[in-house]
Amino acid sequence: MGAVVFDLFGTLIANYDRLHYYEVIERMGEAAGADPIEFRKRWYECYVERLTGVFATESENIQWVCDQLGVAPEPASIERSNQVYREFALPFLMTPRTSSVEMLTALKSRGIKTGLLSDCGPWVPANWADSPFADLIDFPVYSSMSGMKKPNATLYQNAARGLGVNPSECMYVADGNGEELVVARQLGIRAVKIEPWNEPGSAPDADYSNQWDGESVDALSELIEMID
């Protein structure tokens, strides 16, 4: 095994609780001077655009939503709205899943390269350098900087290429949202599902309807045994 590539949300960090997320987006709308419910609806309408880099920052996304609603917020209101989002989102990125740091450290000590493949908004790459994973992931791939989201095969191929290995030399570890594991396996990558880590008591904003029949683990610590 030359490299292990990880999903982010639900794998290395927790998935959002859907209802909690709704509340945050509505508070963002209030801060921007928009109707909270209408703001949330428009925010969801541009989900794909947010994850594929149409908006360079969350502030641009907030401004776009306000434009659609006919609201003209002051720059300070945009900043307040963005601050609401940051205060919600950043703790997720800064809180690693149990044993994730130890597991990544163990992989690197074995000479195994590590990668990231994440569907995420621009706030993740903007804050990645301050995260606990920055020195433990050799090559991160973000949808918002790539212009495409999973399960686009090019993303997986780019991750392998960036790590200097063939797809057949890679393992991809993810919580199985959508078709991400299925496509990885089709590309010759060893795909492993990990039990999703979700915000406590949550209804995650993720799709686990796909029935996975491949390898799976309950904890990240189990990966070392699979590789050794």
PDB file of C-alpha atoms in Angstrom, residues 47-143:
ATOM      1  CA  TYR A  47     -24.990  23.789  -2.562  1.00  0.00           C
ATOM      2  CA  VAL A  48     -23.199  22.394  -5.625  1.00  0.00           C
ATOM      3  CA  GLU A  49     -21.865  25.813  -6.614  1.00  0.00           C
ATOM      4  CA  ARG A  50     -20.495  26.322  -3.084  1.00  0.00           C
ATOM      5  CA  LEU A  51     -18.709  22.977  -3.157  1.00  0.00           C
ATOM      6  CA  THR A  52     -17.267  23.431  -6.647  1.00  0.00           C
ATOM      7  CA  GLY A  53     -15.638  26.819  -6.255  1.00  0.00           C
ATOM      8  CA  VAL A  54     -18.164  29.127  -7.895  1.00  0.00           C
ATOM      9  CA  PHE A  55     -17.805  31.304  -4.784  1.00  0.00           C
ATOM     10  CA  ALA A  56     -14.223  31.986  -3.748  1.00  0.00           C
ATOM     11  CA  THR A  57     -15.285  32.731  -0.178  1.00  0.00           C
ATOM     12  CA  GLU A  58     -18.317  32.310   2.056  1.00  0.00           C
ATOM     13  CA  SER A  59     -18.694  36.103   1.972  1.00  0.00           C
ATOM     14  CA  GLU A  60     -19.190  35.943  -1.798  1.00  0.00           C
ATOM     15  CA  ASN A  61     -21.773  33.232  -1.294  1.00  0.00           C
ATOM     16  CA  ILE A  62     -23.611  35.316   1.314  1.00  0.00           C
ATOM     17  CA  GLN A  63     -23.611  38.312  -1.021  1.00  0.00           C
ATOM     18  CA  TRP A  64     -24.986  36.167  -3.863  1.00  0.00           C
ATOM     19  CA  VAL A  65     -27.842  34.880  -1.707  1.00  0.00           C
ATOM     20  CA  CYS A  66     -28.673  38.416  -0.615  1.00  0.00           C
ATOM     21  CA  ASP A  67     -28.655  39.554  -4.242  1.00  0.00           C
ATOM     22  CA  GLN A  68     -31.163  36.831  -5.109  1.00  0.00           C
ATOM     23  CA  LEU A  69     -33.405  38.003  -2.282  1.00  0.00           C
ATOM     24  CA  GLY A  70     -33.149  41.677  -3.218  1.00  0.00           C
ATOM     25  CA  VAL A  71     -31.284  42.524  -0.016  1.00  0.00           C
ATOM     26  CA  ALA A  72     -28.381  44.980  -0.042  1.00  0.00           C
ATOM     27  CA  PRO A  73     -26.342  44.356   3.122  1.00  0.00           C
ATOM     28  CA  GLU A  74     -23.529  46.585   4.295  1.00  0.00           C
ATOM     29  CA  PRO A  75     -20.045  45.014   4.319  1.00  0.00           C
ATOM     30  CA  ALA A  76     -20.244  44.829   8.112  1.00  0.00           C
ATOM     31  CA  SER A  77     -23.435  42.773   7.869  1.00  0.00           C
ATOM     32  CA  ILE A  78     -21.761  40.364   5.453  1.00  0.00           C
ATOM     33  CA  GLU A  79     -18.885  40.008   7.908  1.00  0.00           C
ATOM     34  CA  ARG A  80     -21.267  39.363  10.817  1.00  0.00           C
ATOM     35  CA  SER A  81     -23.036  36.704   8.776  1.00  0.00           C
ATOM     36  CA  ASN A  82     -19.717  35.105   7.848  1.00  0.00           C
ATOM     37  CA  GLN A  83     -18.647  35.160  11.489  1.00  0.00           C
ATOM     38  CA  VAL A  84     -21.744  33.165  12.424  1.00  0.00           C
ATOM     39  CA  TYR A  85     -20.697  30.540   9.892  1.00  0.00           C
ATOM     40  CA  ARG A  86     -17.074  30.464  11.053  1.00  0.00           C
ATOM     41  CA  GLU A  87     -18.014  30.084  14.701  1.00  0.00           C
ATOM     42  CA  PHE A  88     -20.141  27.072  13.763  1.00  0.00           C
ATOM     43  CA  ALA A  89     -17.852  25.389  11.240  1.00  0.00           C
ATOM     44  CA  LEU A  90     -14.298  25.860  12.523  1.00  0.00           C
ATOM     45  CA  PRO A  91     -14.698  23.747  15.679  1.00  0.00           C
ATOM     46  CA  PHE A  92     -15.536  20.773  13.445  1.00  0.00           C
ATOM     47  CA  LEU A  93     -12.270  21.107  11.532  1.00  0.00           C
ATOM     48  CA  MET A  94     -10.280  21.603  14.730  1.00  0.00           C
ATOM     49  CA  THR A  95     -11.735  18.520  16.472  1.00  0.00           C
ATOM     50  CA  PRO A  96     -10.242  15.289  15.120  1.00  0.00           C
ATOM     51  CA  ARG A  97     -12.031  11.987  15.360  1.00  0.00           C
ATOM     52  CA  THR A  98     -10.740   9.717  18.130  1.00  0.00           C
ATOM     53  CA  SER A  99      -7.386   8.135  17.200  1.00  0.00           C
ATOM     54  CA  SER A 100      -7.190   9.970  13.850  1.00  0.00           C
ATOM     55  CA  VAL A 101      -4.016  11.884  14.703  1.00  0.00           C
ATOM     56  CA  GLU A 102      -2.358   8.742  16.085  1.00  0.00           C
ATOM     57  CA  MET A 103      -3.420   6.726  13.045  1.00  0.00           C
ATOM     58  CA  LEU A 104      -2.114   9.304  10.559  1.00  0.00           C
ATOM     59  CA  THR A 105       1.145   9.538  12.486  1.00  0.00           C
ATOM     60  CA  ALA A 106       1.490   5.748  12.399  1.00  0.00           C
ATOM     61  CA  LEU A 107       0.904   5.665   8.640  1.00  0.00           C
ATOM     62  CA  LYS A 108       3.575   8.273   8.002  1.00  0.00           C
ATOM     63  CA  SER A 109       6.037   6.452  10.280  1.00  0.00           C
ATOM     64  CA  ARG A 110       5.569   3.432   8.003  1.00  0.00           C
ATOM     65  CA  GLY A 111       6.389   5.488   4.934  1.00  0.00           C
ATOM     66  CA  ILE A 112       2.793   5.448   3.683  1.00  0.00           C
ATOM     67  CA  LYS A 113       1.666   8.662   2.015  1.00  0.00           C
ATOM     68  CA  THR A 114      -1.559  10.300   3.160  1.00  0.00           C
ATOM     69  CA  GLY A 115      -4.106  12.271   1.183  1.00  0.00           C
ATOM     70  CA  LEU A 116      -7.435  14.008   1.591  1.00  0.00           C
ATOM     71  CA  LEU A 117     -10.391  14.080  -0.788  1.00  0.00           C
ATOM     72  CA  SER A 118     -13.118  16.350   0.528  1.00  0.00           C
ATOM     73  CA  ASP A 119     -16.330  17.864  -0.734  1.00  0.00           C
ATOM     74  CA  CYS A 120     -16.138  21.173   1.095  1.00  0.00           C
ATOM     75  CA  GLY A 121     -16.698  24.891   0.856  1.00  0.00           C
ATOM     76  CA  PRO A 122     -13.806  27.360   0.603  1.00  0.00           C
ATOM     77  CA  TRP A 123     -13.544  27.727   4.381  1.00  0.00           C
ATOM     78  CA  VAL A 124     -11.833  24.328   4.676  1.00  0.00           C
ATOM     79  CA  PRO A 125      -8.766  25.053   2.500  1.00  0.00           C
ATOM     80  CA  ALA A 126      -8.639  28.591   3.924  1.00  0.00           C
ATOM     81  CA  ASN A 127      -8.228  27.190   7.450  1.00  0.00           C
ATOM     82  CA  TRP A 128      -6.495  23.891   6.729  1.00  0.00           C
ATOM     83  CA  ALA A 129      -3.030  25.120   7.740  1.00  0.00           C
ATOM     84  CA  ASP A 130      -4.297  25.730  11.290  1.00  0.00           C
ATOM     85  CA  SER A 131      -5.977  22.337  11.601  1.00  0.00           C
ATOM     86  CA  PRO A 132      -4.533  19.327  13.457  1.00  0.00           C
ATOM     87  CA  PHE A 133      -4.226  17.537  10.103  1.00  0.00           C
ATOM     88  CA  ALA A 134      -2.071  20.047   8.246  1.00  0.00           C
ATOM     89  CA  ASP A 135       1.248  18.298   8.962  1.00  0.00           C
ATOM     90  CA  LEU A 136      -0.220  14.801   8.688  1.00  0.00           C
ATOM     91  CA  ILE A 137      -1.814  14.935   5.226  1.00  0.00           C
ATOM     92  CA  ASP A 138       0.679  14.985   2.359  1.00  0.00           C
ATOM     93  CA  PHE A 139      -1.695  16.009  -0.420  1.00  0.00           C
ATOM     94  CA  PRO A 140      -5.196  17.432   0.163  1.00  0.00           C
ATOM     95  CA  VAL A 141      -7.725  17.703  -2.661  1.00  0.00           C
ATOM     96  CA  TYR A 142     -10.679  20.045  -2.066  1.00  0.00           C
ATOM     97  CA  SER A 143     -13.763  20.112  -4.278  1.00  0.00           C
TER      98      SER A 143
END
